[in-house]
Tab-separated table of C-alpha atoms in Angstrom:
chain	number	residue	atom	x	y	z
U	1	UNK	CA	14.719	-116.113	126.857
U	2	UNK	CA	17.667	-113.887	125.640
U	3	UNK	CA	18.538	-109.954	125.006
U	4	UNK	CA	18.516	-109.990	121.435
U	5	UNK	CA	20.974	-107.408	119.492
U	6	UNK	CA	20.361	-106.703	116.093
U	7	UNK	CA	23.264	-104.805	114.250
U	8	UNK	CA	21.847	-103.738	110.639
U	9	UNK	CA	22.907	-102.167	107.089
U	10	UNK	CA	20.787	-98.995	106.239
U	11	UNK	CA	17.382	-100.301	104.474
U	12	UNK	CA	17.788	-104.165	105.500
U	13	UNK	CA	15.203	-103.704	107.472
U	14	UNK	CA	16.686	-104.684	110.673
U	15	UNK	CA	14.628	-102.123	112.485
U	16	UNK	CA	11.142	-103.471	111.692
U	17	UNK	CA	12.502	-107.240	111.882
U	18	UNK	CA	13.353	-105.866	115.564
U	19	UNK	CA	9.824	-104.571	116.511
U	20	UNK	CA	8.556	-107.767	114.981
U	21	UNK	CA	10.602	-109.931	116.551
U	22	UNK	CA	9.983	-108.055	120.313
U	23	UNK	CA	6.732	-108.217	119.404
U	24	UNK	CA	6.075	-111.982	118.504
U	25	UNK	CA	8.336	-112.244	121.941
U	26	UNK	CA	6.269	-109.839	123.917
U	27	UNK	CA	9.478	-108.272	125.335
U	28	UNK	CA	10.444	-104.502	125.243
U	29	UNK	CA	12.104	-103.200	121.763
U	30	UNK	CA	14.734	-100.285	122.260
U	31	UNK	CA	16.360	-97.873	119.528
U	32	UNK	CA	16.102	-94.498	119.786
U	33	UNK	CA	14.322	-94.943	122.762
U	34	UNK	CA	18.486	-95.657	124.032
U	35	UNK	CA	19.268	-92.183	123.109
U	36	UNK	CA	16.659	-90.457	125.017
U	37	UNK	CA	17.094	-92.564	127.841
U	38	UNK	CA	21.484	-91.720	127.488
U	39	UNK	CA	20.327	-88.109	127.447
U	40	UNK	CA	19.030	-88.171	130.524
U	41	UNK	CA	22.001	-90.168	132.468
U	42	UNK	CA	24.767	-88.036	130.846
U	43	UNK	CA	22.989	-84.408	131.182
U	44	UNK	CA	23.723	-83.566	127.982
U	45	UNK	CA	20.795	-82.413	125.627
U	46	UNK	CA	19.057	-84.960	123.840
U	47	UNK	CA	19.348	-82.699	120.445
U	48	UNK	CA	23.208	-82.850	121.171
U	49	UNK	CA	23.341	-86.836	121.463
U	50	UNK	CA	20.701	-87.173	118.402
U	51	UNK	CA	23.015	-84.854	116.564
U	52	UNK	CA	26.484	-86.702	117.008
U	53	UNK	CA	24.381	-89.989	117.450
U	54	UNK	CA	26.425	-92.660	115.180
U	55	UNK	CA	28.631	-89.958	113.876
U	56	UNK	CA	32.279	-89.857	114.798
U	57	UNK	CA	33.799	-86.231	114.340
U	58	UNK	CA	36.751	-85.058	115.692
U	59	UNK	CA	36.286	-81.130	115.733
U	60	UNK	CA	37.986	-80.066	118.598
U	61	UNK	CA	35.982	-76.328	118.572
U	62	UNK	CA	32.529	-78.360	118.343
U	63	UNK	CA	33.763	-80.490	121.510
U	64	UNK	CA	34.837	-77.484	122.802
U	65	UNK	CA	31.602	-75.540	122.732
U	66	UNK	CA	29.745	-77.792	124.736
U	67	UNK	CA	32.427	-78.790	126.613
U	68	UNK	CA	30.593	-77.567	129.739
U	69	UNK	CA	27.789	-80.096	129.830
U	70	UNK	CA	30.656	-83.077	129.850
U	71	UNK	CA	30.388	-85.471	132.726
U	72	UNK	CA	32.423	-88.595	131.782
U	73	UNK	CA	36.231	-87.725	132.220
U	74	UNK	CA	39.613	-89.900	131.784
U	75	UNK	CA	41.981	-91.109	134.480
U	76	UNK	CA	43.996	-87.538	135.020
U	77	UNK	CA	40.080	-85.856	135.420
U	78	UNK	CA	39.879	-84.295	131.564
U	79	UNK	CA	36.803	-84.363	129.957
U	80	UNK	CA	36.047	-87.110	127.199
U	81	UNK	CA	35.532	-85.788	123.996
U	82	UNK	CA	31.516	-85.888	122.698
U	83	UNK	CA	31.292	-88.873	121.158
U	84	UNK	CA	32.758	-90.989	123.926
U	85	UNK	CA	30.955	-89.249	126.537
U	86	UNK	CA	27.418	-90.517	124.313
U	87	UNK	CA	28.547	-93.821	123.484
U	88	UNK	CA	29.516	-94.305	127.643
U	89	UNK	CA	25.660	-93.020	127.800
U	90	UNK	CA	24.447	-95.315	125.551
U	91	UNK	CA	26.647	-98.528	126.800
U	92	UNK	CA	24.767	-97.497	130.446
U	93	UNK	CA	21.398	-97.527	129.002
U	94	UNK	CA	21.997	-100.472	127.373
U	95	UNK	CA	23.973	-102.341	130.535
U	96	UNK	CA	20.370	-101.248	132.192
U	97	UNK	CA	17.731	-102.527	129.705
U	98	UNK	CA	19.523	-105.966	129.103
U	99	UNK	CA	18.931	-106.665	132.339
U	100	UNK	CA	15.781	-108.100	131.420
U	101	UNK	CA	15.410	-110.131	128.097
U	102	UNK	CA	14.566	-107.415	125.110
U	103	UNK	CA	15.666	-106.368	121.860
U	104	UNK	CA	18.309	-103.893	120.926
U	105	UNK	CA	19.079	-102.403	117.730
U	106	UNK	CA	22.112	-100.869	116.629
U	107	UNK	CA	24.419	-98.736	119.000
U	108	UNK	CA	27.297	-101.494	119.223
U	109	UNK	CA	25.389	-103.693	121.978
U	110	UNK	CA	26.341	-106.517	120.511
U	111	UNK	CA	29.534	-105.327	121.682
U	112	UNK	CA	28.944	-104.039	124.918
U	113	UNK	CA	26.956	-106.744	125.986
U	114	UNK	CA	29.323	-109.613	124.246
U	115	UNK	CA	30.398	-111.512	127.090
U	116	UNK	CA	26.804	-112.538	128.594
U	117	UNK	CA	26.112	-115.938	128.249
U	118	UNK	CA	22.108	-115.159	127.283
U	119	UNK	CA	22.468	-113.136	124.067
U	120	UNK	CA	21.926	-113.560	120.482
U	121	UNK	CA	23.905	-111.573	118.712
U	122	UNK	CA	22.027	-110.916	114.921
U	123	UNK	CA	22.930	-108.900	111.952
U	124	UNK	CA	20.498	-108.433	109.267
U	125	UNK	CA	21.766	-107.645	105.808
U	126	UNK	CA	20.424	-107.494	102.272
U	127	UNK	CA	21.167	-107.214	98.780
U	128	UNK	CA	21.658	-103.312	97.186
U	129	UNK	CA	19.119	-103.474	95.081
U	130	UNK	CA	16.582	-104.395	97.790
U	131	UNK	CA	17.952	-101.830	100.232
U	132	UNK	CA	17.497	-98.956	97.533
U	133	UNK	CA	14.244	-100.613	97.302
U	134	UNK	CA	13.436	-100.180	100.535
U	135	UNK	CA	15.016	-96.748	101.166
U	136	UNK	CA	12.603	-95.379	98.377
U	137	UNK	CA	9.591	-96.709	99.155
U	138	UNK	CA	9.419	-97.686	103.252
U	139	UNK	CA	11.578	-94.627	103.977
U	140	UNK	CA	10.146	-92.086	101.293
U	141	UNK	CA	13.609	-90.872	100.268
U	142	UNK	CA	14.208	-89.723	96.809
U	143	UNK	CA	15.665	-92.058	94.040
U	144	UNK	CA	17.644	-90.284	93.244
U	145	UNK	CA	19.440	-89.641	96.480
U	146	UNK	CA	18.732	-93.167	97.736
U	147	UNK	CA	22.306	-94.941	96.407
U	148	UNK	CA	24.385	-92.108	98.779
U	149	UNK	CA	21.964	-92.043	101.202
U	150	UNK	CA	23.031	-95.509	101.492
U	151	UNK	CA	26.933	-95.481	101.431
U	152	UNK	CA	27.080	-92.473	103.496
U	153	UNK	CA	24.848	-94.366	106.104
U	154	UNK	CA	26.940	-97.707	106.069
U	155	UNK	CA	30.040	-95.649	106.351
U	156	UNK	CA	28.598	-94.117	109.230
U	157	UNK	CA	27.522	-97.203	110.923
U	158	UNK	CA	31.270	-98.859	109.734
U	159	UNK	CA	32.814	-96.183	111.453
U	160	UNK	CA	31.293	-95.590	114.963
U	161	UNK	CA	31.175	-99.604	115.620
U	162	UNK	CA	35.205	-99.611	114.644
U	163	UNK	CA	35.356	-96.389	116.727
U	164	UNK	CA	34.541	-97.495	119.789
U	165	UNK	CA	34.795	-101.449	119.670
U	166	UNK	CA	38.101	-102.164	117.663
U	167	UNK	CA	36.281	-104.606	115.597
U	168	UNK	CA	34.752	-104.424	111.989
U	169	UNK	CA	30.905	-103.417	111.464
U	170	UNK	CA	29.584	-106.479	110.052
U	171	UNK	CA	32.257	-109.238	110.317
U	172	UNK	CA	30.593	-112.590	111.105
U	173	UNK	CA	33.053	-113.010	114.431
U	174	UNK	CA	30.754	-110.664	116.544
U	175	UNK	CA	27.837	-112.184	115.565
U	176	UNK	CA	25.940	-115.364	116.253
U	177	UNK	CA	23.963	-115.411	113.327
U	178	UNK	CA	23.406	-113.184	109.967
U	179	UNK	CA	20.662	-113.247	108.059
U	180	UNK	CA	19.769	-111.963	103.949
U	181	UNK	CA	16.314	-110.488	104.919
U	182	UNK	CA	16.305	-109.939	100.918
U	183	UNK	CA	16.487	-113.520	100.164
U	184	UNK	CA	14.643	-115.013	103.343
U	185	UNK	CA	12.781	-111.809	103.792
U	186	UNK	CA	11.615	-109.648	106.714
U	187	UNK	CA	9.047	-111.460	108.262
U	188	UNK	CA	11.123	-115.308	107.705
U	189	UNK	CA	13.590	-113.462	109.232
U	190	UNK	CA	12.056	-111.912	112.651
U	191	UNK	CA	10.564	-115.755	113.232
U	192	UNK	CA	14.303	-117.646	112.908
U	193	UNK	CA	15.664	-114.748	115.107
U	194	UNK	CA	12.714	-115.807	117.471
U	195	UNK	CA	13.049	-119.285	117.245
U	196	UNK	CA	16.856	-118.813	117.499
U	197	UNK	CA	15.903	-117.128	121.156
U	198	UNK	CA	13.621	-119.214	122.525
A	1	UNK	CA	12.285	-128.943	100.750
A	2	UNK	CA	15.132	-126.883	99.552
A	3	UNK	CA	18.560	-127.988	98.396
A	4	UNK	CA	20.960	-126.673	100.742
A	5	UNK	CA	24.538	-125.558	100.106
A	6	UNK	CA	27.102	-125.088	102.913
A	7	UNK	CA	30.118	-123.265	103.009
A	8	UNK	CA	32.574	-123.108	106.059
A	9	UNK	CA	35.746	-122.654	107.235
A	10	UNK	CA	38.265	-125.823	108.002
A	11	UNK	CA	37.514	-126.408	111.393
A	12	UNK	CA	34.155	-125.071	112.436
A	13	UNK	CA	32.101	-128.019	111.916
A	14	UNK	CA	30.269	-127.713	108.959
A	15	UNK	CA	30.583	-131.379	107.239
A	16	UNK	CA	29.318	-132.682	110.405
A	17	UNK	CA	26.671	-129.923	110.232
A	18	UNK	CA	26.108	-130.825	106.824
A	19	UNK	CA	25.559	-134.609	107.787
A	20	UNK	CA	23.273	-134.208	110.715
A	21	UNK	CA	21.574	-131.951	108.337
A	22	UNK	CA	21.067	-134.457	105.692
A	23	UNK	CA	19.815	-137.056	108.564
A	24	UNK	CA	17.311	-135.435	109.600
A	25	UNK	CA	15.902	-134.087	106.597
A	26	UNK	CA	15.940	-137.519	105.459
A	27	UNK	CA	18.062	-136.634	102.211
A	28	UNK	CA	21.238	-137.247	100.254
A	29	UNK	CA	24.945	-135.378	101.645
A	30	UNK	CA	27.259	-134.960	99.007
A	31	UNK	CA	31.202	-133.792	99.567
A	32	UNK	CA	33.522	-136.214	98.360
A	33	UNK	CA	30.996	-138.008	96.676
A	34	UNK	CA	31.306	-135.275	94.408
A	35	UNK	CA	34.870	-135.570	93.673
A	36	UNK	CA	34.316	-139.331	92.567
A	37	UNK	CA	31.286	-138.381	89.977
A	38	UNK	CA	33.217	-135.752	88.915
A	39	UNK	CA	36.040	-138.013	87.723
A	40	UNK	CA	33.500	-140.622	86.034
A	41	UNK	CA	32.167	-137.614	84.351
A	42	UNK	CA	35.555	-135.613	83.036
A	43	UNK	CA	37.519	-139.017	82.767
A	44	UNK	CA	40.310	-137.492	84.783
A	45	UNK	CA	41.809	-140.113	87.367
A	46	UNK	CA	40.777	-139.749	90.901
A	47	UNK	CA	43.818	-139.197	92.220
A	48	UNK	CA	44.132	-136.119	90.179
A	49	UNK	CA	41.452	-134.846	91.107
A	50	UNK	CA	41.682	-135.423	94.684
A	51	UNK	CA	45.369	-133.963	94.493
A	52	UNK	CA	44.270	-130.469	92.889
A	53	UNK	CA	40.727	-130.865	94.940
A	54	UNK	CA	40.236	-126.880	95.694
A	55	UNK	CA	44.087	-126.483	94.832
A	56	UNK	CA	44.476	-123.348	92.524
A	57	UNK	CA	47.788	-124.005	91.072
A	58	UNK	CA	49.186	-122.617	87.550
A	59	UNK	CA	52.026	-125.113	87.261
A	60	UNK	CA	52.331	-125.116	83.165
A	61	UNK	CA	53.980	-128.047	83.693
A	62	UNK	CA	52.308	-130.051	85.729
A	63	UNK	CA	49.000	-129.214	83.405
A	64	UNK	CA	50.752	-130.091	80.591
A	65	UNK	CA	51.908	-133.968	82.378
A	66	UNK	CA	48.536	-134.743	81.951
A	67	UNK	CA	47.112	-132.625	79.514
A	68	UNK	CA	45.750	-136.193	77.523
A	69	UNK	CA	43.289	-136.650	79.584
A	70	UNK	CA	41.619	-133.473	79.419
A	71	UNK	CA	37.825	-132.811	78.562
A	72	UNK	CA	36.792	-129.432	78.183
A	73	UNK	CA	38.304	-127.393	75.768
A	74	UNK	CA	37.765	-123.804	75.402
A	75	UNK	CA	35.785	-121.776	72.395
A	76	UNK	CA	38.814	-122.199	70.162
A	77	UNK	CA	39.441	-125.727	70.937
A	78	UNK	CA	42.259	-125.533	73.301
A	79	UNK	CA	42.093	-127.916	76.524
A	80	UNK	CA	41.190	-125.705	79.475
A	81	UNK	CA	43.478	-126.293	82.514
A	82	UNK	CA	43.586	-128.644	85.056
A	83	UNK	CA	41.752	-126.649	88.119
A	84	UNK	CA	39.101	-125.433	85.157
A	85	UNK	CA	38.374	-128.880	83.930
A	86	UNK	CA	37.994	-130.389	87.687
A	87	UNK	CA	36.162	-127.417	88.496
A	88	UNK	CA	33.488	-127.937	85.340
A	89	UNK	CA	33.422	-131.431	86.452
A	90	UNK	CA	32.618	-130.994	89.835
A	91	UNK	CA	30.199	-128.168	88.250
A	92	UNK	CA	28.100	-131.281	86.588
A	93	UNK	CA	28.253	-133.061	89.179
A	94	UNK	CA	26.669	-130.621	91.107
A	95	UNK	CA	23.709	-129.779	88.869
A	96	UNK	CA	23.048	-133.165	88.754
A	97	UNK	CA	22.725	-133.579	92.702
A	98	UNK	CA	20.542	-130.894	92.852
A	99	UNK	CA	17.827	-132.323	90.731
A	100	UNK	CA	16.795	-133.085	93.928
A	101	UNK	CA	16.561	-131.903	97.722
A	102	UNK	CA	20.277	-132.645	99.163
A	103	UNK	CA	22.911	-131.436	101.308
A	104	UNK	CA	26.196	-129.944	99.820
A	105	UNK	CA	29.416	-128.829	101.397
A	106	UNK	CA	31.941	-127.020	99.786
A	107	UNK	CA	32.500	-127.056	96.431
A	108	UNK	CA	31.315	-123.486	95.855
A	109	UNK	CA	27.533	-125.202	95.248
A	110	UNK	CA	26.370	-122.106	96.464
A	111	UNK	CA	27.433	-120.282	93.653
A	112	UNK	CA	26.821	-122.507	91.100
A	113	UNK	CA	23.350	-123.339	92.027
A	114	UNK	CA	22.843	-120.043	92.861
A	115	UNK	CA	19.983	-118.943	90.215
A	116	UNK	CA	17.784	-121.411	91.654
A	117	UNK	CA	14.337	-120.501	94.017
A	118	UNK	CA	14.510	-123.622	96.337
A	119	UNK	CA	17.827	-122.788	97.102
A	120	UNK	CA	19.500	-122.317	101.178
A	121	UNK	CA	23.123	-120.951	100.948
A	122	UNK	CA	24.343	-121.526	104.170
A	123	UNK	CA	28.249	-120.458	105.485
A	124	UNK	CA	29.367	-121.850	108.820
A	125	UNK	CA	31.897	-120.263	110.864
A	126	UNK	CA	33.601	-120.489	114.144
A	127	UNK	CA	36.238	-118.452	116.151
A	128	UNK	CA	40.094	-119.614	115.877
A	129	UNK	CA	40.181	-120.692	119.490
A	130	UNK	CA	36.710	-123.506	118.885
A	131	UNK	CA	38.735	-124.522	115.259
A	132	UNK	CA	41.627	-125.312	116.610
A	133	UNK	CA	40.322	-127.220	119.630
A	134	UNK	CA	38.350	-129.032	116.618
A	135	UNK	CA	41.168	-129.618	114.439
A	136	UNK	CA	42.942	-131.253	117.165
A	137	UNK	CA	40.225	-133.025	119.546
A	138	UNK	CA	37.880	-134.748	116.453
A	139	UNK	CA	40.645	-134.292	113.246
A	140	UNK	CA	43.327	-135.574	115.072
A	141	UNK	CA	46.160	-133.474	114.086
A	142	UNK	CA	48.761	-131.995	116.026
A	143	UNK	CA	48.501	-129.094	118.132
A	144	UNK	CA	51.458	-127.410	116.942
A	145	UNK	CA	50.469	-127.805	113.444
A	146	UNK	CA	47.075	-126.877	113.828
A	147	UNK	CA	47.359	-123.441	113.411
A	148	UNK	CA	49.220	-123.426	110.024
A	149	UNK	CA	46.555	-126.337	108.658
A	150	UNK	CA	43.979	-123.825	109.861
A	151	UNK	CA	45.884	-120.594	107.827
A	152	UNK	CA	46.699	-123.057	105.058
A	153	UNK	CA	43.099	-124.712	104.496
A	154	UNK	CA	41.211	-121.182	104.844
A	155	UNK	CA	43.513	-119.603	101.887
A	156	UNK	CA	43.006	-122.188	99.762
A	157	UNK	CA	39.538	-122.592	100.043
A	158	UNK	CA	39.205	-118.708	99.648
A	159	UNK	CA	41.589	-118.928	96.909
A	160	UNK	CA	39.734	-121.615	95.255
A	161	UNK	CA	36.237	-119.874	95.835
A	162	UNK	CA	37.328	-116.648	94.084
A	163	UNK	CA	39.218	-118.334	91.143
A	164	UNK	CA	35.938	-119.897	90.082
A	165	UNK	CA	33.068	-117.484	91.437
A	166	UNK	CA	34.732	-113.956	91.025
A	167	UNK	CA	33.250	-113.284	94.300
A	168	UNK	CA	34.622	-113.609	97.797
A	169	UNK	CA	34.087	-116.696	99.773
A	170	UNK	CA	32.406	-116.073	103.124
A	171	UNK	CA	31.123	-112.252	102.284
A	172	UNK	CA	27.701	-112.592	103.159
A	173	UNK	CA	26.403	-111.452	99.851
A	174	UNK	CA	26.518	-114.761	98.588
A	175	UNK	CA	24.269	-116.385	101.252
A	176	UNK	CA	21.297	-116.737	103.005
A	177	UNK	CA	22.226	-117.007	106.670
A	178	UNK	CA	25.920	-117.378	108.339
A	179	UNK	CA	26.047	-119.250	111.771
A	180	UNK	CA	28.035	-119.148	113.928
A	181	UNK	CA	29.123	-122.993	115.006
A	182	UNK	CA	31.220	-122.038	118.694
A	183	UNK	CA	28.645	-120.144	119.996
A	184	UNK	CA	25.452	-121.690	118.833
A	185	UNK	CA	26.590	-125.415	119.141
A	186	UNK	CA	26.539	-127.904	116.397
A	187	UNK	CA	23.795	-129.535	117.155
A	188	UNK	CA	21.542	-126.224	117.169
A	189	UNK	CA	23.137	-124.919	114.129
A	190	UNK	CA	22.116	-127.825	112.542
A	191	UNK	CA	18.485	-127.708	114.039
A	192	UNK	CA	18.182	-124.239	112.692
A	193	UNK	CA	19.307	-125.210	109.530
A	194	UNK	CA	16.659	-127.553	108.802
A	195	UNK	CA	13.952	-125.337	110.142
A	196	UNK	CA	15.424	-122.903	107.525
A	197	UNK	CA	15.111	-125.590	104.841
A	198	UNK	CA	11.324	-126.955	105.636
């Protein structure tokens, strides 16, 4: 049995393909459940982590502000800036839970776990259409917001995976195997993923 | 039973994929093959066809050498060019094929079967290091070419791809699953495709 990452475009559905597939496996499912549990290892507050989570700013007064609650620093003893000190969080939380066979969505495991022999490293992607689709009626967002909702939310993604891992969100070299869950849809999907693991 | 399409990149596996594939399904593979019923059907010699096989050259001259033996003509009667006219023949070809369950690599079958319901589009890839290795170990070539074949083969089959599809060859758009030959093994890639297909 492996730790399964799933990296994801916004309304793919790579979240619920990930319960289903931890599920069908009967082995623990983690997402936001990462951020809580990087709240708690890096002492900063959780509504600071869910606030930067997957964003990459740069605003040296907003770093500055809560500059107190920092406790990852760099070689010469400075404080790292926000977003490092949650993604360090996040990488220990996710060093922790992989060391028993699960499923992890999003936050760059795929990455930080890449050099394990027993992983399966999965992105799920889908057509436009279907991810507006999905945005307006799984998610409840408005149709008319749905099409930005989704670029902003890719960019987003794009940008804190190439932030922290010098690679490119998406590209087929960090990933074992990526799946349409448009064409082969969700629940065709979460069983090759399982079979694929087993 | 489906019929599948494979793409991949020189080097990662995917004819021999696409053969082991075709074994065990019990059904027809089809890569040159499709070069040779492609020159019964446009009337071109083989050799010329072989010789501009996924070649995207705009040599007036050269088209215009053998410009008798052309086919297809555009709406105003003109001959169409060389690439166009092996392309619409290989095009045929591959309609024909797919009038039943097969196998085929290359050829950008995944594009121009791609309309269909019973349709896998699979893309096979592998990282430079396991290509290489490839190249040299089962293709035979030499080591300090292999790089430059590799360079060379993936442009012109990209080049090739978007000449004829107006997409881009490889973006997982245009298929179903993408996987990943080095780190899954041929032998399981090939397992999972045929699980896909059934």
């Amino acid at each position: 049995m492996k730790v399964i990452t799933i990296g994801r475009e916004y309304g793919s559905g790579g979240r619920t393909i990930g319960k289903m597939v931890a599920q069908k496996l009967g082995i623990p499912y983690y997402d936001r459940e990462l951020v809580d549990e990087a709240a708690k290892r890096s002492g900063l507050a959780v509504e600071a982590i869910e606030e930067n989570d997957q964003v990459v700013t740069r605003s040296f007064l907003y770093d500055l502000a809560i500059g107190t609650s920092y406790g990852y620093v760099n070689q010469t003893g400075i404080p790292l800036d926000l977003n490092t000190q949650v993604f360090l969080a996040q990488r220990e939380a996710i060093l922790k839970f992989a060391e028993q066979p699960c499923v992890i969505v999003g936050r760059c495991a795929d990455y930080i776990l890449r050099d394990r022999e027993d992983l399966l490293r999965v992105f799920v992607y889908a057509d436009k259409k279907a991810r507006l689709d999905r945005i307006v009626k799984e998610y409840g967002e408005d149709p008319a917001k749905a099409e930005k909702l989704l670029a902003q939310s890719d960019k987003r993604r794009a940008r804190h995976y190439e932030e922290f891992t010098d690679s490119i969100w998406g590209a087929r070299r960090n990933y074992d195997v990526l799946l349409n869950s448009a064409t082969l849809g969700l629940e065709h999907t979460a069983e090759i993923i399982c079979r694929m693991a087993e």
